[in-house]
Amino acid sequence: MAFSRNSKAKPAEEGPVDPVPWETVFRFVVGSVERPRTPKQPRSVFGKPAVRVPTGGKDRPVLAPCAFLGSSSVAGLPSRPELTLYEDADAQRLLCWVDEPEEADGETRHTVRDAGGEVIGVLRRVPPKRPFKHTWRIEQPGRPEIVGRNEWASGSAGQVASRFAVRAAFEAVDSLFHAGTDEKTTGKARSLEWRADDKIVMTSEGSREVKIEATWLDRRLAFAFALVGDA
């Protein structure tokens, strides 16, 4: 059979993306895009809503799942689907969940529990002091309190100034995973810097993207913040 010289072969179908271990994640987003659109990857490929880790190369980036969000079709959910995470796509292995928020002393508390119901830690939303916005605290047993606030208000004057230089580099990398993902964002996400004993533990862009700096941070607490959202 003769083929036209102008005919183009269809790109090979990509197989499903294998999950990666959640315990050692250092950077993640929450969403359903599995293979973002790029010039060499013309269509976004979607999977189940999950906590996803950027992998792959520049031309064919992949957002591999490490924990899957719950669904209303799953029986016996311990919390709302959007506040529940499973280790597998079939929702057979519970990872953690976030309790309904509680108000105490003007703060909003979100308790995070493991698969057995034991408390992993607590997220605390602290009311704002004008002219600033609200801040966050993370309590992880056996570790110093983690304080999350606007990154431009954290650290020394020299550290604040240096962030302008590194911001461009981060944005160049971020574009690989956010450009053409078919996920709509509204407005500029607030950048938070999370510190314990004046050392950076993690950074976040709204609840869209989180980067973990401290190896000792329980990843499930970082996941919980992304699920709750910086609202």
PDB file of C-alpha atoms in Angstrom:
ATOM      1  CA  MET A   1       0.000   0.000   0.000  1.00  0.00           C
ATOM      2  CA  ALA A   2       1.328   3.439  -0.923  1.00  0.00           C
ATOM      3  CA  PHE A   3       1.357   6.263   1.605  1.00  0.00           C
ATOM      4  CA  SER A   4       1.145   9.954   0.825  1.00  0.00           C
ATOM      5  CA  ARG A   5       4.290  11.858   1.664  1.00  0.00           C
ATOM      6  CA  ASN A   6       2.085  14.459   3.352  1.00  0.00           C
ATOM      7  CA  SER A   7       0.428  11.983   5.697  1.00  0.00           C
ATOM      8  CA  LYS A   8       1.347  12.227   9.359  1.00  0.00           C
ATOM      9  CA  ALA A   9       1.540   9.328  11.729  1.00  0.00           C
ATOM     10  CA  LYS A  10      -0.660   9.623  14.772  1.00  0.00           C
ATOM     11  CA  PRO A  11       1.248   9.990  18.035  1.00  0.00           C
ATOM     12  CA  ALA A  12       1.440   6.815  20.071  1.00  0.00           C
ATOM     13  CA  GLU A  13      -1.090   6.547  22.863  1.00  0.00           C
ATOM     14  CA  GLU A  14       0.459   7.262  26.249  1.00  0.00           C
ATOM     15  CA  GLY A  15      -0.124   4.689  28.948  1.00  0.00           C
ATOM     16  CA  PRO A  16      -1.433   5.485  32.425  1.00  0.00           C
ATOM     17  CA  VAL A  17       0.913   7.316  34.773  1.00  0.00           C
ATOM     18  CA  ASP A  18       2.122   5.200  37.685  1.00  0.00           C
ATOM     19  CA  PRO A  19       1.775   6.653  41.195  1.00  0.00           C
ATOM     20  CA  VAL A  20       4.890   7.754  43.073  1.00  0.00           C
ATOM     21  CA  PRO A  21       5.520   7.372  46.843  1.00  0.00           C
ATOM     22  CA  TRP A  22       3.953  10.203  48.824  1.00  0.00           C
ATOM     23  CA  GLU A  23       6.410  10.081  51.741  1.00  0.00           C
ATOM     24  CA  THR A  24       9.321  11.702  49.894  1.00  0.00           C
ATOM     25  CA  VAL A  25       7.483  14.266  47.750  1.00  0.00           C
ATOM     26  CA  PHE A  26       9.157  17.687  47.650  1.00  0.00           C
ATOM     27  CA  ARG A  27       6.911  19.491  45.187  1.00  0.00           C
ATOM     28  CA  PHE A  28       3.296  18.958  44.237  1.00  0.00           C
ATOM     29  CA  VAL A  29       0.111  20.382  42.780  1.00  0.00           C
ATOM     30  CA  VAL A  30      -3.487  19.263  43.245  1.00  0.00           C
ATOM     31  CA  GLY A  31      -5.531  18.618  40.123  1.00  0.00           C
ATOM     32  CA  SER A  32      -6.649  16.193  37.440  1.00  0.00           C
ATOM     33  CA  VAL A  33      -4.208  17.084  34.641  1.00  0.00           C
ATOM     34  CA  GLU A  34      -1.873  14.134  34.146  1.00  0.00           C
ATOM     35  CA  ARG A  35       0.015  15.168  31.005  1.00  0.00           C
ATOM     36  CA  PRO A  36       0.045  18.969  30.450  1.00  0.00           C
ATOM     37  CA  ARG A  37      -0.278  20.367  26.945  1.00  0.00           C
ATOM     38  CA  THR A  38       2.989  21.411  25.288  1.00  0.00           C
ATOM     39  CA  PRO A  39       4.083  22.016  21.659  1.00  0.00           C
ATOM     40  CA  LYS A  40       5.131  18.351  21.443  1.00  0.00           C
ATOM     41  CA  GLN A  41       2.216  17.141  23.548  1.00  0.00           C
ATOM     42  CA  PRO A  42      -0.717  18.884  21.830  1.00  0.00           C
ATOM     43  CA  ARG A  43      -3.526  17.707  24.125  1.00  0.00           C
ATOM     44  CA  SER A  44      -3.792  17.673  27.879  1.00  0.00           C
ATOM     45  CA  VAL A  45      -4.491  14.230  29.309  1.00  0.00           C
ATOM     46  CA  PHE A  46      -6.609  14.016  32.443  1.00  0.00           C
ATOM     47  CA  GLY A  47      -6.789  11.508  35.264  1.00  0.00           C
ATOM     48  CA  LYS A  48      -8.533  11.337  38.609  1.00  0.00           C
ATOM     49  CA  PRO A  49      -8.256  14.333  40.968  1.00  0.00           C
ATOM     50  CA  ALA A  50      -5.063  13.793  42.931  1.00  0.00           C
ATOM     51  CA  VAL A  51      -2.022  15.256  44.607  1.00  0.00           C
ATOM     52  CA  ARG A  52       0.446  15.255  41.705  1.00  0.00           C
ATOM     53  CA  VAL A  53       4.227  15.458  41.427  1.00  0.00           C
ATOM     54  CA  PRO A  54       5.960  17.108  38.426  1.00  0.00           C
ATOM     55  CA  THR A  55       8.114  14.576  36.568  1.00  0.00           C
ATOM     56  CA  GLY A  56       9.167  13.975  32.972  1.00  0.00           C
ATOM     57  CA  GLY A  57      11.054  16.297  30.658  1.00  0.00           C
ATOM     58  CA  LYS A  58      10.507  19.769  29.249  1.00  0.00           C
ATOM     59  CA  ASP A  59       8.765  18.579  26.083  1.00  0.00           C
ATOM     60  CA  ARG A  60       6.641  15.886  27.719  1.00  0.00           C
ATOM     61  CA  PRO A  61       6.068  16.797  31.364  1.00  0.00           C
ATOM     62  CA  VAL A  62       4.042  14.461  33.548  1.00  0.00           C
ATOM     63  CA  LEU A  63       2.126  15.112  36.754  1.00  0.00           C
ATOM     64  CA  ALA A  64       2.322  11.762  38.523  1.00  0.00           C
ATOM     65  CA  PRO A  65      -0.208  11.048  41.298  1.00  0.00           C
ATOM     66  CA  CYS A  66       0.934  10.274  44.824  1.00  0.00           C
ATOM     67  CA  ALA A  67      -2.443  10.479  46.622  1.00  0.00           C
ATOM     68  CA  PHE A  68      -6.002  10.477  45.279  1.00  0.00           C
ATOM     69  CA  LEU A  69      -8.908  12.609  46.429  1.00  0.00           C
ATOM     70  CA  GLY A  70     -12.035  10.921  47.702  1.00  0.00           C
ATOM     71  CA  SER A  71     -15.289  10.702  45.766  1.00  0.00           C
ATOM     72  CA  SER A  72     -18.930  10.862  46.782  1.00  0.00           C
ATOM     73  CA  SER A  73     -19.315   7.385  45.271  1.00  0.00           C
ATOM     74  CA  VAL A  74     -16.973   5.905  47.898  1.00  0.00           C
ATOM     75  CA  ALA A  75     -18.777   4.364  50.863  1.00  0.00           C
ATOM     76  CA  GLY A  76     -17.732   5.184  54.414  1.00  0.00           C
ATOM     77  CA  LEU A  77     -15.814   8.390  53.787  1.00  0.00           C
ATOM     78  CA  PRO A  78     -14.402   9.751  57.071  1.00  0.00           C
ATOM     79  CA  SER A  79     -14.757  13.357  55.877  1.00  0.00           C
ATOM     80  CA  ARG A  80     -15.865  15.311  52.828  1.00  0.00           C
ATOM     81  CA  PRO A  81     -14.480  13.840  49.564  1.00  0.00           C
ATOM     82  CA  GLU A  82     -12.380  16.931  48.876  1.00  0.00           C
ATOM     83  CA  LEU A  83     -10.784  16.619  52.335  1.00  0.00           C
ATOM     84  CA  THR A  84      -9.994  12.891  52.102  1.00  0.00           C
ATOM     85  CA  LEU A  85      -6.968  11.253  50.469  1.00  0.00           C
ATOM     86  CA  TYR A  86      -6.309   7.658  49.418  1.00  0.00           C
ATOM     87  CA  GLU A  87      -3.061   5.977  48.410  1.00  0.00           C
ATOM     88  CA  ASP A  88      -4.671   4.236  45.428  1.00  0.00           C
ATOM     89  CA  ALA A  89      -6.990   5.265  42.606  1.00  0.00           C
ATOM     90  CA  ASP A  90      -9.611   2.694  43.684  1.00  0.00           C
ATOM     91  CA  ALA A  91      -9.904   4.281  47.150  1.00  0.00           C
ATOM     92  CA  GLN A  92      -9.070   1.057  48.980  1.00  0.00           C
ATOM     93  CA  ARG A  93      -6.163   2.366  51.088  1.00  0.00           C
ATOM     94  CA  LEU A  94      -7.029   5.424  53.147  1.00  0.00           C
ATOM     95  CA  LEU A  95      -4.106   7.823  53.622  1.00  0.00           C
ATOM     96  CA  CYS A  96      -5.468  10.723  55.675  1.00  0.00           C
ATOM     97  CA  TRP A  97      -8.310  13.165  56.060  1.00  0.00           C
ATOM     98  CA  VAL A  98      -9.105  16.611  57.452  1.00  0.00           C
ATOM     99  CA  ASP A  99     -11.841  17.073  60.058  1.00  0.00           C
ATOM    100  CA  GLU A 100     -14.502  19.733  59.664  1.00  0.00           C
ATOM    101  CA  PRO A 101     -13.094  23.105  60.809  1.00  0.00           C
ATOM    102  CA  GLU A 102     -13.536  24.239  64.401  1.00  0.00           C
ATOM    103  CA  GLU A 103     -13.568  27.821  65.650  1.00  0.00           C
ATOM    104  CA  ALA A 104     -11.585  28.567  68.818  1.00  0.00           C
ATOM    105  CA  ASP A 105     -10.290  31.901  70.166  1.00  0.00           C
ATOM    106  CA  GLY A 106     -10.906  33.568  66.820  1.00  0.00           C
ATOM    107  CA  GLU A 107      -8.859  30.957  64.947  1.00  0.00           C
ATOM    108  CA  THR A 108     -10.044  28.248  62.572  1.00  0.00           C
ATOM    109  CA  ARG A 109      -8.553  24.825  63.343  1.00  0.00           C
ATOM    110  CA  HIS A 110      -8.303  21.949  60.863  1.00  0.00           C
ATOM    111  CA  THR A 111      -7.292  18.653  62.488  1.00  0.00           C
ATOM    112  CA  VAL A 112      -5.521  16.161  60.191  1.00  0.00           C
ATOM    113  CA  ARG A 113      -5.814  12.423  60.898  1.00  0.00           C
ATOM    114  CA  ASP A 114      -4.086   9.318  59.575  1.00  0.00           C
ATOM    115  CA  ALA A 115      -5.785   6.182  58.253  1.00  0.00           C
ATOM    116  CA  GLY A 116      -6.326   4.917  61.803  1.00  0.00           C
ATOM    117  CA  GLY A 117      -7.896   8.155  63.017  1.00  0.00           C
ATOM    118  CA  GLU A 118      -4.867   9.298  65.016  1.00  0.00           C
ATOM    119  CA  VAL A 119      -4.026  13.006  64.899  1.00  0.00           C
ATOM    120  CA  ILE A 120      -1.104  13.825  62.583  1.00  0.00           C
ATOM    121  CA  GLY A 121      -1.211  17.537  63.278  1.00  0.00           C
ATOM    122  CA  VAL A 122      -3.337  20.677  63.156  1.00  0.00           C
ATOM    123  CA  LEU A 123      -3.606  23.556  60.675  1.00  0.00           C
ATOM    124  CA  ARG A 124      -4.562  26.870  62.283  1.00  0.00           C
ATOM    125  CA  ARG A 125      -5.827  29.875  60.336  1.00  0.00           C
ATOM    126  CA  VAL A 126      -4.975  32.975  62.370  1.00  0.00           C
ATOM    127  CA  PRO A 127      -7.103  36.128  61.829  1.00  0.00           C
ATOM    128  CA  PRO A 128      -5.402  39.057  60.081  1.00  0.00           C
ATOM    129  CA  LYS A 129      -3.910  42.115  61.710  1.00  0.00           C
ATOM    130  CA  ARG A 130      -4.320  45.169  59.516  1.00  0.00           C
ATOM    131  CA  PRO A 131      -2.982  45.856  56.946  1.00  0.00           C
ATOM    132  CA  PHE A 132      -1.924  42.216  56.565  1.00  0.00           C
ATOM    133  CA  LYS A 133      -3.945  39.167  55.580  1.00  0.00           C
ATOM    134  CA  HIS A 134      -4.504  36.093  57.711  1.00  0.00           C
ATOM    135  CA  THR A 135      -1.569  33.819  58.528  1.00  0.00           C
ATOM    136  CA  TRP A 136      -1.252  30.088  59.166  1.00  0.00           C
ATOM    137  CA  ARG A 137       0.278  27.778  61.752  1.00  0.00           C
ATOM    138  CA  ILE A 138       1.042  24.076  61.424  1.00  0.00           C
ATOM    139  CA  GLU A 139       1.378  21.975  64.557  1.00  0.00           C
ATOM    140  CA  GLN A 140       3.265  18.702  64.046  1.00  0.00           C
ATOM    141  CA  PRO A 141       3.884  16.701  67.241  1.00  0.00           C
ATOM    142  CA  GLY A 142       7.536  16.719  68.281  1.00  0.00           C
ATOM    143  CA  ARG A 143       8.439  19.598  65.950  1.00  0.00           C
ATOM    144  CA  PRO A 144       8.562  23.388  66.356  1.00  0.00           C
ATOM    145  CA  GLU A 145       5.510  25.370  65.289  1.00  0.00           C
ATOM    146  CA  ILE A 146       5.508  26.260  61.583  1.00  0.00           C
ATOM    147  CA  VAL A 147       4.375  29.791  60.718  1.00  0.00           C
ATOM    148  CA  GLY A 148       3.070  30.555  57.223  1.00  0.00           C
ATOM    149  CA  ARG A 149       2.890  34.189  56.141  1.00  0.00           C
ATOM    150  CA  ASN A 150       3.338  36.345  53.055  1.00  0.00           C
ATOM    151  CA  GLU A 151       6.823  35.586  51.743  1.00  0.00           C
ATOM    152  CA  TRP A 152       7.703  39.271  51.324  1.00  0.00           C
ATOM    153  CA  ALA A 153       7.122  39.809  55.041  1.00  0.00           C
ATOM    154  CA  SER A 154       9.342  36.899  56.132  1.00  0.00           C
ATOM    155  CA  GLY A 155      13.062  36.839  56.857  1.00  0.00           C
ATOM    156  CA  SER A 156      15.711  39.540  56.885  1.00  0.00           C
ATOM    157  CA  ALA A 157      15.904  42.504  54.502  1.00  0.00           C
ATOM    158  CA  GLY A 158      18.645  40.729  52.553  1.00  0.00           C
ATOM    159  CA  GLN A 159      16.567  37.574  52.230  1.00  0.00           C
ATOM    160  CA  VAL A 160      13.556  39.554  51.032  1.00  0.00           C
ATOM    161  CA  ALA A 161      15.652  41.366  48.416  1.00  0.00           C
ATOM    162  CA  SER A 162      17.181  38.136  47.121  1.00  0.00           C
ATOM    163  CA  ARG A 163      13.738  36.702  46.363  1.00  0.00           C
ATOM    164  CA  PHE A 164      13.313  39.077  43.441  1.00  0.00           C
ATOM    165  CA  ALA A 165      16.341  37.466  41.779  1.00  0.00           C
ATOM    166  CA  VAL A 166      15.225  33.861  42.268  1.00  0.00           C
ATOM    167  CA  ARG A 167      11.558  34.481  41.401  1.00  0.00           C
ATOM    168  CA  ALA A 168      12.251  34.549  37.655  1.00  0.00           C
ATOM    169  CA  ALA A 169      14.008  31.190  37.837  1.00  0.00           C
ATOM    170  CA  PHE A 170      11.105  29.585  39.698  1.00  0.00           C
ATOM    171  CA  GLU A 171       8.564  31.011  37.250  1.00  0.00           C
ATOM    172  CA  ALA A 172      10.510  29.580  34.308  1.00  0.00           C
ATOM    173  CA  VAL A 173      10.276  26.099  35.831  1.00  0.00           C
ATOM    174  CA  ASP A 174       6.655  26.561  36.892  1.00  0.00           C
ATOM    175  CA  SER A 175       5.616  27.379  33.329  1.00  0.00           C
ATOM    176  CA  LEU A 176       6.391  23.802  32.296  1.00  0.00           C
ATOM    177  CA  PHE A 177       3.609  22.518  34.501  1.00  0.00           C
ATOM    178  CA  HIS A 178       1.007  25.292  34.404  1.00  0.00           C
ATOM    179  CA  ALA A 179       1.047  26.534  30.807  1.00  0.00           C
ATOM    180  CA  GLY A 180      -1.675  24.830  28.835  1.00  0.00           C
ATOM    181  CA  THR A 181      -2.926  22.573  31.608  1.00  0.00           C
ATOM    182  CA  ASP A 182      -6.548  23.530  30.873  1.00  0.00           C
ATOM    183  CA  GLU A 183      -6.964  24.412  34.545  1.00  0.00           C
ATOM    184  CA  LYS A 184      -8.352  27.912  35.018  1.00  0.00           C
ATOM    185  CA  THR A 185      -7.000  30.142  37.755  1.00  0.00           C
ATOM    186  CA  THR A 186      -8.451  33.448  38.854  1.00  0.00           C
ATOM    187  CA  GLY A 187      -6.190  36.230  40.043  1.00  0.00           C
ATOM    188  CA  LYS A 188      -2.721  36.042  41.513  1.00  0.00           C
ATOM    189  CA  ALA A 189      -2.175  33.309  44.076  1.00  0.00           C
ATOM    190  CA  ARG A 190      -0.732  34.489  47.381  1.00  0.00           C
ATOM    191  CA  SER A 191       2.843  33.376  47.999  1.00  0.00           C
ATOM    192  CA  LEU A 192       3.447  32.076  51.508  1.00  0.00           C
ATOM    193  CA  GLU A 193       6.691  31.180  53.196  1.00  0.00           C
ATOM    194  CA  TRP A 194       6.456  28.652  56.018  1.00  0.00           C
ATOM    195  CA  ARG A 195       9.153  28.875  58.703  1.00  0.00           C
ATOM    196  CA  ALA A 196      10.075  27.070  61.909  1.00  0.00           C
ATOM    197  CA  ASP A 197      12.864  28.468  64.098  1.00  0.00           C
ATOM    198  CA  ASP A 198      13.491  31.000  61.285  1.00  0.00           C
ATOM    199  CA  LYS A 199      14.255  28.222  58.787  1.00  0.00           C
ATOM    200  CA  ILE A 200      12.149  27.696  55.676  1.00  0.00           C
ATOM    201  CA  VAL A 201      10.076  24.523  55.897  1.00  0.00           C
ATOM    202  CA  MET A 202       8.001  24.982  52.738  1.00  0.00           C
ATOM    203  CA  THR A 203       6.629  27.578  50.326  1.00  0.00           C
ATOM    204  CA  SER A 204       3.237  27.735  48.645  1.00  0.00           C
ATOM    205  CA  GLU A 205       1.505  29.582  45.813  1.00  0.00           C
ATOM    206  CA  GLY A 206      -2.072  29.867  47.002  1.00  0.00           C
ATOM    207  CA  SER A 207      -3.209  26.278  47.367  1.00  0.00           C
ATOM    208  CA  ARG A 208      -2.149  25.501  43.790  1.00  0.00           C
ATOM    209  CA  GLU A 209       1.481  24.521  44.268  1.00  0.00           C
ATOM    210  CA  VAL A 210       3.586  23.600  47.291  1.00  0.00           C
ATOM    211  CA  LYS A 211       7.353  23.128  47.581  1.00  0.00           C
ATOM    212  CA  ILE A 212       8.738  21.373  50.652  1.00  0.00           C
ATOM    213  CA  GLU A 213      12.184  22.284  51.963  1.00  0.00           C
ATOM    214  CA  ALA A 214      12.395  20.389  55.281  1.00  0.00           C
ATOM    215  CA  THR A 215      12.708  16.612  55.095  1.00  0.00           C
ATOM    216  CA  TRP A 216      11.102  16.211  58.529  1.00  0.00           C
ATOM    217  CA  LEU A 217       7.756  17.756  57.536  1.00  0.00           C
ATOM    218  CA  ASP A 218       4.966  15.177  57.409  1.00  0.00           C
ATOM    219  CA  ARG A 219       3.828  15.436  53.789  1.00  0.00           C
ATOM    220  CA  ARG A 220       0.242  14.746  54.792  1.00  0.00           C
ATOM    221  CA  LEU A 221       0.114  18.098  56.597  1.00  0.00           C
ATOM    222  CA  ALA A 222       1.283  19.871  53.444  1.00  0.00           C
ATOM    223  CA  PHE A 223      -1.324  17.954  51.427  1.00  0.00           C
ATOM    224  CA  ALA A 224      -3.973  18.978  53.958  1.00  0.00           C
ATOM    225  CA  PHE A 225      -3.154  22.671  53.531  1.00  0.00           C
ATOM    226  CA  ALA A 226      -3.551  22.359  49.762  1.00  0.00           C
ATOM    227  CA  LEU A 227      -6.936  20.657  50.230  1.00  0.00           C
ATOM    228  CA  VAL A 228      -8.188  23.240  52.732  1.00  0.00           C
ATOM    229  CA  GLY A 229      -6.937  26.152  50.611  1.00  0.00           C
ATOM    230  CA  ASP A 230      -5.577  29.579  51.491  1.00  0.00           C
ATOM    231  CA  ALA A 231      -8.981  31.225  51.916  1.00  0.00           C
TER     232      ALA A 231
END
